[in-house]
Amino acid sequence: MYQSIEMASRADRKPSATVYFFYDDKSLERGAKSSIGAALKRPEVTGSAGDAHVVDDGKQRIVLVGLGDRKKIDGRAVRQAGASVVRTLDT
């Protein structure tokens, strides 16, 4: 279990992973890199709420986390997404 979470400036160190959230229609949140488009086209990446996949492009580890239906997003979907991030990074 995590006892604390520390936020570091970009200058301090390179992140161990970058997390992107997306909807089941595979659209990305504003500001997300379009370079992960190839990963979103993979059939196992569905965008279902809580669905998480790790992509390692050789430069960095990327975690793609589904939020489910854009019109039905609620606190439960956000909690599921957050829990998926923790479970994925904890492995």
Coordinates of N, CA and C in Angstrom, one line a residue:
M1 N 0.8 -1.2 0.0 CA 0.0 0.0 0.0 C 0.9 1.2 0.0
Y2 N 0.5 2.3 -0.7 CA 1.2 3.5 -0.8 C 1.0 4.3 0.5
Q3 N 2.0 4.9 1.0 CA 1.9 5.7 2.2 C 1.9 7.2 1.8
S4 N 2.5 7.5 0.7 CA 2.5 8.9 0.2 C 2.7 8.9 -1.3
I5 N 2.3 10.0 -1.9 CA 2.5 10.2 -3.3 C 3.2 11.5 -3.4
E6 N 4.4 11.5 -4.1 CA 5.1 12.7 -4.2 C 5.1 13.2 -5.7
M7 N 4.8 14.5 -5.8 CA 4.8 15.1 -7.2 C 6.2 15.7 -7.4
A8 N 6.8 15.4 -8.5 CA 8.1 15.9 -8.9 C 7.9 16.8 -10.1
S9 N 8.7 17.8 -10.2 CA 8.7 18.7 -11.4 C 9.4 17.9 -12.5
R10 N 9.1 18.2 -13.7 CA 9.6 17.5 -14.8 C 11.2 17.6 -14.8
A11 N 11.7 18.6 -14.3 CA 13.2 18.7 -14.3 C 13.8 17.8 -13.3
D12 N 13.1 17.4 -12.3 CA 13.7 16.5 -11.2 C 14.1 15.1 -11.8
R13 N 13.1 14.5 -12.4 CA 13.4 13.1 -12.9 C 12.4 12.7 -14.0
K14 N 12.8 11.7 -14.7 CA 11.9 11.1 -15.7 C 10.8 10.3 -15.1
P15 N 9.6 10.4 -15.5 CA 8.5 9.5 -14.9 C 8.7 8.1 -15.3
S16 N 8.3 7.2 -14.4 CA 8.4 5.7 -14.7 C 7.4 5.3 -15.7
A17 N 6.3 6.1 -15.8 CA 5.2 5.8 -16.8 C 4.4 7.0 -17.0
T18 N 3.8 7.1 -18.2 CA 2.9 8.2 -18.5 C 1.5 7.5 -18.7
V19 N 0.5 8.1 -18.0 CA -0.8 7.5 -18.1 C -1.7 8.4 -18.9
Y20 N -2.4 7.7 -19.9 CA -3.4 8.4 -20.7 C -4.8 7.7 -20.5
F21 N -5.8 8.6 -20.3 CA -7.1 8.1 -20.1 C -7.9 8.3 -21.5
F22 N -8.7 7.3 -21.8 CA -9.5 7.4 -23.1 C -10.8 6.8 -22.9
Y23 N -11.7 7.1 -23.8 CA -13.1 6.6 -23.7 C -13.3 5.4 -24.6
D24 N -14.4 4.7 -24.5 CA -14.7 3.5 -25.2 C -14.7 3.7 -26.8
D25 N -14.9 5.0 -27.2 CA -14.9 5.3 -28.6 C -13.4 5.5 -29.0
K26 N -12.5 5.3 -28.1 CA -11.0 5.4 -28.3 C -10.6 6.9 -28.5
S27 N -11.4 7.8 -28.1 CA -11.0 9.2 -28.2 C -10.2 9.5 -26.9
L28 N -9.3 10.4 -27.0 CA -8.4 10.8 -25.9 C -8.9 12.0 -25.3
E29 N -8.4 12.2 -24.0 CA -8.7 13.4 -23.3 C -7.9 14.5 -24.0
R30 N -8.3 15.8 -23.8 CA -7.6 16.9 -24.4 C -6.2 16.9 -24.0
G31 N -5.3 17.2 -24.9 CA -3.9 17.3 -24.5 C -3.1 16.0 -24.7
A32 N -3.7 14.9 -24.9 CA -3.0 13.7 -25.0 C -2.3 13.6 -26.4
K33 N -1.2 12.9 -26.4 CA -0.4 12.7 -27.6 C -1.1 11.9 -28.6
S34 N -1.0 12.3 -29.8 CA -1.6 11.5 -30.9 C -0.7 10.4 -31.3
S35 N 0.5 10.4 -30.8 CA 1.5 9.3 -31.1 C 1.1 8.0 -30.5
I36 N 0.1 7.9 -29.6 CA -0.3 6.6 -29.1 C -1.5 6.1 -29.8
G37 N -1.8 6.7 -31.0 CA -2.9 6.2 -31.8 C -2.7 4.8 -32.2
A38 N -1.5 4.3 -32.5 CA -1.3 2.9 -33.0 C -1.7 2.0 -31.8
A39 N -1.3 2.3 -30.6 CA -1.7 1.5 -29.5 C -3.2 1.4 -29.3
L40 N -3.9 2.5 -29.5 CA -5.3 2.5 -29.4 C -6.0 1.6 -30.4
K41 N -5.4 1.4 -31.5 CA -6.0 0.5 -32.6 C -5.9 -1.0 -32.3
R42 N -5.1 -1.3 -31.3 CA -5.0 -2.8 -30.9 C -6.3 -3.3 -30.5
P43 N -6.7 -4.5 -30.9 CA -8.1 -5.0 -30.5 C -8.3 -5.2 -29.0
E44 N -7.3 -5.5 -28.3 CA -7.4 -5.7 -26.8 C -7.6 -4.4 -26.0
V45 N -7.4 -3.3 -26.6 CA -7.5 -2.0 -26.0 C -9.0 -1.6 -26.3
T46 N -9.9 -1.7 -25.3 CA -11.3 -1.5 -25.6 C -11.8 -0.1 -25.1
G47 N -11.2 0.4 -24.1 CA -11.7 1.7 -23.5 C -12.8 1.4 -22.5
S48 N -13.0 0.2 -22.1 CA -14.0 -0.1 -21.1 C -13.5 0.5 -19.8
A49 N -14.5 0.9 -18.9 CA -14.1 1.5 -17.6 C -13.2 0.6 -16.8
G50 N -12.0 1.1 -16.4 CA -11.1 0.3 -15.7 C -10.1 -0.6 -16.4
D51 N -10.3 -0.7 -17.7 CA -9.5 -1.5 -18.6 C -8.1 -0.8 -18.8
A52 N -7.0 -1.5 -18.4 CA -5.7 -0.8 -18.5 C -4.7 -1.7 -19.3
H53 N -3.9 -1.1 -20.1 CA -2.9 -1.8 -20.9 C -1.6 -1.0 -20.8
V54 N -0.5 -1.7 -20.8 CA 0.8 -1.1 -20.8 C 1.5 -1.2 -22.1
V55 N 2.0 -0.1 -22.7 CA 2.7 -0.1 -23.9 C 4.1 0.5 -23.7
D56 N 5.1 -0.3 -24.1 CA 6.5 0.2 -23.9 C 7.0 0.5 -25.3
D57 N 7.2 1.7 -25.7 CA 7.7 2.1 -27.0 C 9.2 2.1 -27.1
G58 N 9.9 1.7 -26.1 CA 11.3 1.7 -26.0 C 11.9 3.0 -25.4
K59 N 11.1 4.0 -25.4 CA 11.6 5.3 -24.8 C 10.9 5.5 -23.4
Q60 N 9.7 5.1 -23.3 CA 8.9 5.2 -22.1 C 7.8 4.2 -22.0
R61 N 7.4 4.0 -20.8 CA 6.3 3.1 -20.5 C 5.0 3.9 -20.5
I62 N 4.0 3.5 -21.3 CA 2.7 4.2 -21.4 C 1.6 3.3 -20.9
V63 N 0.8 3.8 -20.0 CA -0.4 3.1 -19.5 C -1.6 3.7 -20.1
L64 N -2.4 2.9 -20.8 CA -3.6 3.4 -21.4 C -4.8 2.9 -20.5
V65 N -5.6 3.7 -20.0 CA -6.7 3.4 -19.1 C -8.0 3.8 -19.6
G66 N -9.0 2.9 -19.7 CA -10.3 3.2 -20.2 C -11.2 3.9 -19.2
L67 N -12.0 4.8 -19.7 CA -13.0 5.5 -18.9 C -14.4 5.0 -19.1
G68 N -14.6 4.2 -20.2 CA -16.0 3.8 -20.5 C -16.6 4.8 -21.4
D69 N -18.0 4.7 -21.4 CA -18.8 5.6 -22.3 C -18.7 7.1 -21.8
R70 N -18.3 7.9 -22.8 CA -18.1 9.4 -22.5 C -19.4 10.0 -21.9
K71 N -20.6 9.5 -22.3 CA -21.8 10.1 -21.8 C -22.2 9.6 -20.4
K72 N -21.6 8.5 -20.0 CA -22.0 7.9 -18.7 C -20.9 8.0 -17.7
I73 N -19.9 8.8 -17.9 CA -18.8 8.9 -17.0 C -19.3 9.5 -15.6
D74 N -18.9 8.8 -14.6 CA -19.3 9.2 -13.2 C -18.2 8.9 -12.2
G75 N -18.4 9.2 -11.0 CA -17.4 9.0 -10.0 C -16.9 7.5 -9.9
R76 N -17.8 6.6 -10.1 CA -17.4 5.2 -10.1 C -16.4 4.9 -11.2
A77 N -16.7 5.4 -12.4 CA -15.7 5.1 -13.5 C -14.4 5.7 -13.3
V78 N -14.4 6.9 -12.7 CA -13.1 7.6 -12.3 C -12.4 6.8 -11.3
R79 N -13.1 6.3 -10.3 CA -12.4 5.4 -9.2 C -11.9 4.2 -9.8
Q80 N -12.6 3.5 -10.7 CA -12.1 2.3 -11.4 C -10.9 2.6 -12.2
A81 N -10.9 3.7 -12.9 CA -9.7 4.1 -13.7 C -8.5 4.3 -12.8
G82 N -8.7 5.0 -11.7 CA -7.6 5.3 -10.7 C -7.1 4.0 -10.1
A83 N -8.0 3.1 -9.8 CA -7.6 1.8 -9.2 C -6.8 1.0 -10.2
S84 N -7.2 1.1 -11.5 CA -6.5 0.4 -12.5 C -5.1 0.9 -12.7
V85 N -4.9 2.2 -12.6 CA -3.6 2.8 -12.7 C -2.7 2.2 -11.6
V86 N -3.2 2.2 -10.4 CA -2.4 1.8 -9.2 C -2.0 0.3 -9.4
R87 N -3.0 -0.5 -9.7 CA -2.8 -2.0 -9.9 C -1.8 -2.2 -11.0
T88 N -1.9 -1.5 -12.1 CA -1.0 -1.7 -13.2 C 0.5 -1.3 -12.9
L89 N 0.6 -0.1 -12.2 CA 1.9 0.3 -11.9 C 2.6 -0.4 -10.7
D90 N 1.7 -1.1 -9.9 CA 2.2 -1.9 -8.8 C 2.8 -3.2 -9.2
T91 N 2.6 -3.6 -10.4 CA 3.1 -4.9 -10.9 C 4.5 -4.8 -11.5

